[in-house]
Structure formats: C-alpha cells, structure tokens
PDB file of C-alpha atoms in Angstrom:
ATOM      1  CA  UNK L 145     -22.788  26.365  15.324  1.00 41.00           C
ATOM      2  CA  UNK L 146     -21.722  22.793  14.642  1.00 44.00           C
ATOM      3  CA  UNK L 147     -19.282  21.833  11.938  1.00 49.00           C
ATOM      4  CA  UNK L 148     -20.412  18.972   9.737  1.00 49.00           C
ATOM      5  CA  UNK L 149     -17.767  16.691   8.210  1.00 57.00           C
ATOM      6  CA  UNK L 150     -17.302  17.131   4.486  1.00 59.00           C
ATOM      7  CA  UNK L 151     -18.760  14.206   2.540  1.00 71.00           C
ATOM      8  CA  UNK L 152     -15.577  12.853   0.994  1.00 82.00           C
ATOM      9  CA  UNK L 153     -14.838   9.473  -0.552  1.00 90.00           C
ATOM     10  CA  UNK L 154     -12.188   7.229   0.966  1.00 95.00           C
ATOM     11  CA  UNK L 155      -9.753   7.666  -1.932  1.00 96.00           C
ATOM     12  CA  UNK L 156      -9.786  11.443  -1.502  1.00 96.00           C
ATOM     13  CA  UNK L 157      -9.328  11.054   2.250  1.00 97.00           C
ATOM     14  CA  UNK L 158      -6.297   8.804   1.638  1.00 98.00           C
ATOM     15  CA  UNK L 159      -4.788  11.506  -0.599  1.00 97.00           C
ATOM     16  CA  UNK L 160      -5.328  14.158   2.085  1.00 98.00           C
ATOM     17  CA  UNK L 161      -3.574  11.875   4.592  1.00 98.00           C
ATOM     18  CA  UNK L 162      -0.624  11.522   2.192  1.00 98.00           C
ATOM     19  CA  UNK L 163      -0.430  15.308   1.908  1.00 98.00           C
ATOM     20  CA  UNK L 164      -0.114  15.551   5.691  1.00 98.00           C
ATOM     21  CA  UNK L 165       2.615  12.909   5.723  1.00 98.00           C
ATOM     22  CA  UNK L 166       4.549  14.643   2.955  1.00 98.00           C
ATOM     23  CA  UNK L 167       4.420  17.973   4.791  1.00 97.00           C
ATOM     24  CA  UNK L 168       6.463  16.434   7.613  1.00 98.00           C
ATOM     25  CA  UNK L 169       8.731  14.324   5.403  1.00 98.00           C
ATOM     26  CA  UNK L 170       7.150  10.933   6.058  1.00 98.00           C
ATOM     27  CA  UNK L 171       9.331   8.196   4.572  1.00 98.00           C
ATOM     28  CA  UNK L 172       8.431   5.265   2.299  1.00 98.00           C
ATOM     29  CA  UNK L 173       4.771   6.257   1.967  1.00 98.00           C
ATOM     30  CA  UNK L 174       2.521   3.668   0.352  1.00 98.00           C
ATOM     31  CA  UNK L 175      -1.218   3.342  -0.139  1.00 98.00           C
ATOM     32  CA  UNK L 176      -2.776  -0.114  -0.117  1.00 98.00           C
ATOM     33  CA  UNK L 177      -6.100  -0.228  -1.989  1.00 98.00           C
ATOM     34  CA  UNK L 178      -8.122  -2.787  -0.046  1.00 97.00           C
ATOM     35  CA  UNK L 179     -11.455  -2.168  -1.774  1.00 96.00           C
ATOM     36  CA  UNK L 180     -11.168  -5.395  -3.774  1.00 94.00           C
ATOM     37  CA  UNK L 181      -9.906  -7.515  -0.886  1.00 94.00           C
ATOM     38  CA  UNK L 182     -12.622  -9.690   0.679  1.00 91.00           C
ATOM     39  CA  UNK L 183     -13.308  -8.895   4.341  1.00 89.00           C
ATOM     40  CA  UNK L 184     -10.826  -6.014   4.468  1.00 92.00           C
ATOM     41  CA  UNK L 185     -11.236  -3.765   7.485  1.00 93.00           C
ATOM     42  CA  UNK L 186     -10.995  -0.516   5.486  1.00 96.00           C
ATOM     43  CA  UNK L 187     -10.909   0.780   1.915  1.00 97.00           C
ATOM     44  CA  UNK L 188      -7.318   2.014   2.182  1.00 98.00           C
ATOM     45  CA  UNK L 189      -4.272   1.653   4.393  1.00 98.00           C
ATOM     46  CA  UNK L 190      -1.793   4.503   4.227  1.00 99.00           C
ATOM     47  CA  UNK L 191       1.578   3.401   5.585  1.00 99.00           C
ATOM     48  CA  UNK L 192       4.608   5.569   6.362  1.00 98.00           C
ATOM     49  CA  UNK L 193       7.829   5.445   8.332  1.00 98.00           C
ATOM     50  CA  UNK L 194       9.159   7.995  10.796  1.00 97.00           C
ATOM     51  CA  UNK L 195      12.765   8.231  11.907  1.00 96.00           C
ATOM     52  CA  UNK L 196      12.150   8.831  15.641  1.00 96.00           C
ATOM     53  CA  UNK L 197       9.487   9.267  18.324  1.00 94.00           C
ATOM     54  CA  UNK L 198       9.488  12.984  17.606  1.00 96.00           C
ATOM     55  CA  UNK L 199       9.110  12.416  13.865  1.00 97.00           C
ATOM     56  CA  UNK L 200       6.184  10.013  14.408  1.00 97.00           C
ATOM     57  CA  UNK L 201       4.513  12.604  16.635  1.00 97.00           C
ATOM     58  CA  UNK L 202       5.000  15.272  13.952  1.00 98.00           C
ATOM     59  CA  UNK L 203       3.530  12.962  11.284  1.00 98.00           C
ATOM     60  CA  UNK L 204       0.537  12.145  13.474  1.00 97.00           C
ATOM     61  CA  UNK L 205      -0.090  15.817  14.284  1.00 97.00           C
ATOM     62  CA  UNK L 206       0.246  16.826  10.628  1.00 98.00           C
ATOM     63  CA  UNK L 207      -2.220  14.186   9.415  1.00 98.00           C
ATOM     64  CA  UNK L 208      -4.721  15.064  12.124  1.00 97.00           C
ATOM     65  CA  UNK L 209      -4.438  18.794  11.379  1.00 98.00           C
ATOM     66  CA  UNK L 210      -4.696  18.616   7.583  1.00 98.00           C
ATOM     67  CA  UNK L 211      -7.576  16.106   7.585  1.00 97.00           C
ATOM     68  CA  UNK L 212      -9.462  18.278  10.083  1.00 96.00           C
ATOM     69  CA  UNK L 213      -8.764  21.411   8.027  1.00 96.00           C
ATOM     70  CA  UNK L 214      -9.556  20.028   4.571  1.00 95.00           C
ATOM     71  CA  UNK L 215     -12.370  17.550   5.205  1.00 94.00           C
ATOM     72  CA  UNK L 216     -13.416  18.328   8.799  1.00 92.00           C
ATOM     73  CA  UNK L 217     -12.871  14.803  10.034  1.00 93.00           C
ATOM     74  CA  UNK L 218     -11.125  13.524  13.131  1.00 93.00           C
ATOM     75  CA  UNK L 219      -9.797  10.018  13.682  1.00 96.00           C
ATOM     76  CA  UNK L 220     -12.296   7.676  15.268  1.00 95.00           C
ATOM     77  CA  UNK L 221      -9.474   6.235  17.355  1.00 95.00           C
ATOM     78  CA  UNK L 222      -5.686   6.462  17.693  1.00 96.00           C
ATOM     79  CA  UNK L 223      -3.541   3.629  19.078  1.00 96.00           C
ATOM     80  CA  UNK L 224       0.148   3.674  19.965  1.00 95.00           C
ATOM     81  CA  UNK L 225       0.522   7.344  20.903  1.00 89.00           C
ATOM     82  CA  UNK L 226       2.558   6.555  23.998  1.00 89.00           C
ATOM     83  CA  UNK L 227       5.151   4.072  22.716  1.00 91.00           C
ATOM     84  CA  UNK L 228       5.407   5.483  19.181  1.00 91.00           C
ATOM     85  CA  UNK L 229       6.657   2.284  17.574  1.00 94.00           C
ATOM     86  CA  UNK L 230       3.458   1.772  15.561  1.00 97.00           C
ATOM     87  CA  UNK L 231       0.801   4.462  15.584  1.00 98.00           C
ATOM     88  CA  UNK L 232      -2.574   3.566  14.081  1.00 98.00           C
ATOM     89  CA  UNK L 233      -4.992   6.362  13.165  1.00 98.00           C
ATOM     90  CA  UNK L 234      -8.452   5.018  12.352  1.00 98.00           C
ATOM     91  CA  UNK L 235     -10.537   7.165  10.017  1.00 96.00           C
ATOM     92  CA  UNK L 236     -12.882   4.169   9.481  1.00 94.00           C
ATOM     93  CA  UNK L 237     -12.557   3.805   5.674  1.00 96.00           C
ATOM     94  CA  UNK L 238      -8.900   4.873   5.776  1.00 98.00           C
ATOM     95  CA  UNK L 239      -6.481   3.532   8.376  1.00 98.00           C
ATOM     96  CA  UNK L 240      -3.121   5.255   8.766  1.00 99.00           C
ATOM     97  CA  UNK L 241      -0.166   3.180   9.986  1.00 98.00           C
ATOM     98  CA  UNK L 242       2.899   5.126  11.132  1.00 98.00           C
ATOM     99  CA  UNK L 243       5.936   3.029  12.006  1.00 98.00           C
ATOM    100  CA  UNK L 244       9.485   3.311  13.208  1.00 97.00           C
ATOM    101  CA  UNK L 245      11.604   1.511  10.582  1.00 96.00           C
ATOM    102  CA  UNK L 246      12.421  -1.643  12.575  1.00 97.00           C
ATOM    103  CA  UNK L 247       8.778  -2.116  13.581  1.00 97.00           C
ATOM    104  CA  UNK L 248       7.589  -1.641  10.003  1.00 97.00           C
ATOM    105  CA  UNK L 249      10.056  -4.231   8.741  1.00 97.00           C
ATOM    106  CA  UNK L 250       8.999  -6.678  11.463  1.00 97.00           C
ATOM    107  CA  UNK L 251       5.241  -6.472  10.805  1.00 97.00           C
ATOM    108  CA  UNK L 252       5.538  -6.065   7.006  1.00 96.00           C
ATOM    109  CA  UNK L 253       1.921  -5.017   6.379  1.00 95.00           C
ATOM    110  CA  UNK L 254       2.631  -4.679   2.673  1.00 95.00           C
ATOM    111  CA  UNK L 255       3.415  -8.406   2.552  1.00 95.00           C
ATOM    112  CA  UNK L 256       0.468  -9.349   4.755  1.00 93.00           C
ATOM    113  CA  UNK L 257      -1.887  -7.517   2.373  1.00 95.00           C
ATOM    114  CA  UNK L 258       0.055  -8.458  -0.777  1.00 93.00           C
ATOM    115  CA  UNK L 259      -3.143  -9.118  -2.745  1.00 92.00           C
ATOM    116  CA  UNK L 260      -4.061  -5.415  -2.484  1.00 95.00           C
ATOM    117  CA  UNK L 261      -2.833  -3.047  -5.193  1.00 96.00           C
ATOM    118  CA  UNK L 262      -0.052  -0.857  -3.796  1.00 97.00           C
ATOM    119  CA  UNK L 263       0.655   2.727  -4.782  1.00 96.00           C
ATOM    120  CA  UNK L 264       4.149   3.925  -3.892  1.00 96.00           C
ATOM    121  CA  UNK L 265       4.101   7.663  -3.205  1.00 96.00           C
ATOM    122  CA  UNK L 266       7.123   9.448  -4.640  1.00 87.00           C
ATOM    123  CA  UNK L 267       8.967  11.966  -2.459  1.00 75.00           C
TER     124      UNK L 267
END
C-alpha cells in the first residue's frame, strides 16, 4: 500500500511548518509571502532561529515529522544538516530556513526579500 501525499495548498503547508517549529520553541519565526514577488523561487519562506546545533536539529526533526504526519509530504531536499548554521528544507512551494542567530543576522533574508509581505508569528 502506498501513501499518497495530501493535496494541500502552500499556505496551509507553511502553517503546518510553523506548528512544527513552535513545538520545539523555534525563535523569531516569520513567514514571507512570496506569491506576489516576480521570479520568486517558492510561494513562502518560513524562517526561524535556533539557539544551538542541537536546537536546530530538533527544529528540523519536528518540522519533518509534523509535515509527514499531517500532510504526508517529505522535503524534496535538505541542505546544511552537517554544519547546522543554516539549514534549508525544500518542500518546493514552501522553503524552510533554520538559522543560528549570527548566521541569520548576517544573511538577513527578510531584508533581501523586503518586497514580500512578512507575517511575524507570535510565541
């Protein structure tokens, strides 16, 4: 028996990702809505900060688990697992960026994509 992914829109998927981040106390969670940005690589970026390598691993595991459980989807690709400074989880229409604080401040994705509406997720 094969399991077919649930047909879910990208906004719902982004919300499921946020739920996974909140379960493991992801910090400074924001959603960038890129749907109106010309030539954007995804519909949404979900960005969060972790306080350590271990915290980033917990965030990554939580997102992967809850997305698999609720919408039966797995990331197409994950980058940065080893170094855990910036972990990118690619769900195609939703890209998850998990950063250590210093790395997040350095790359400042929110500023790079400043023309995208930003939703700040409350704790």
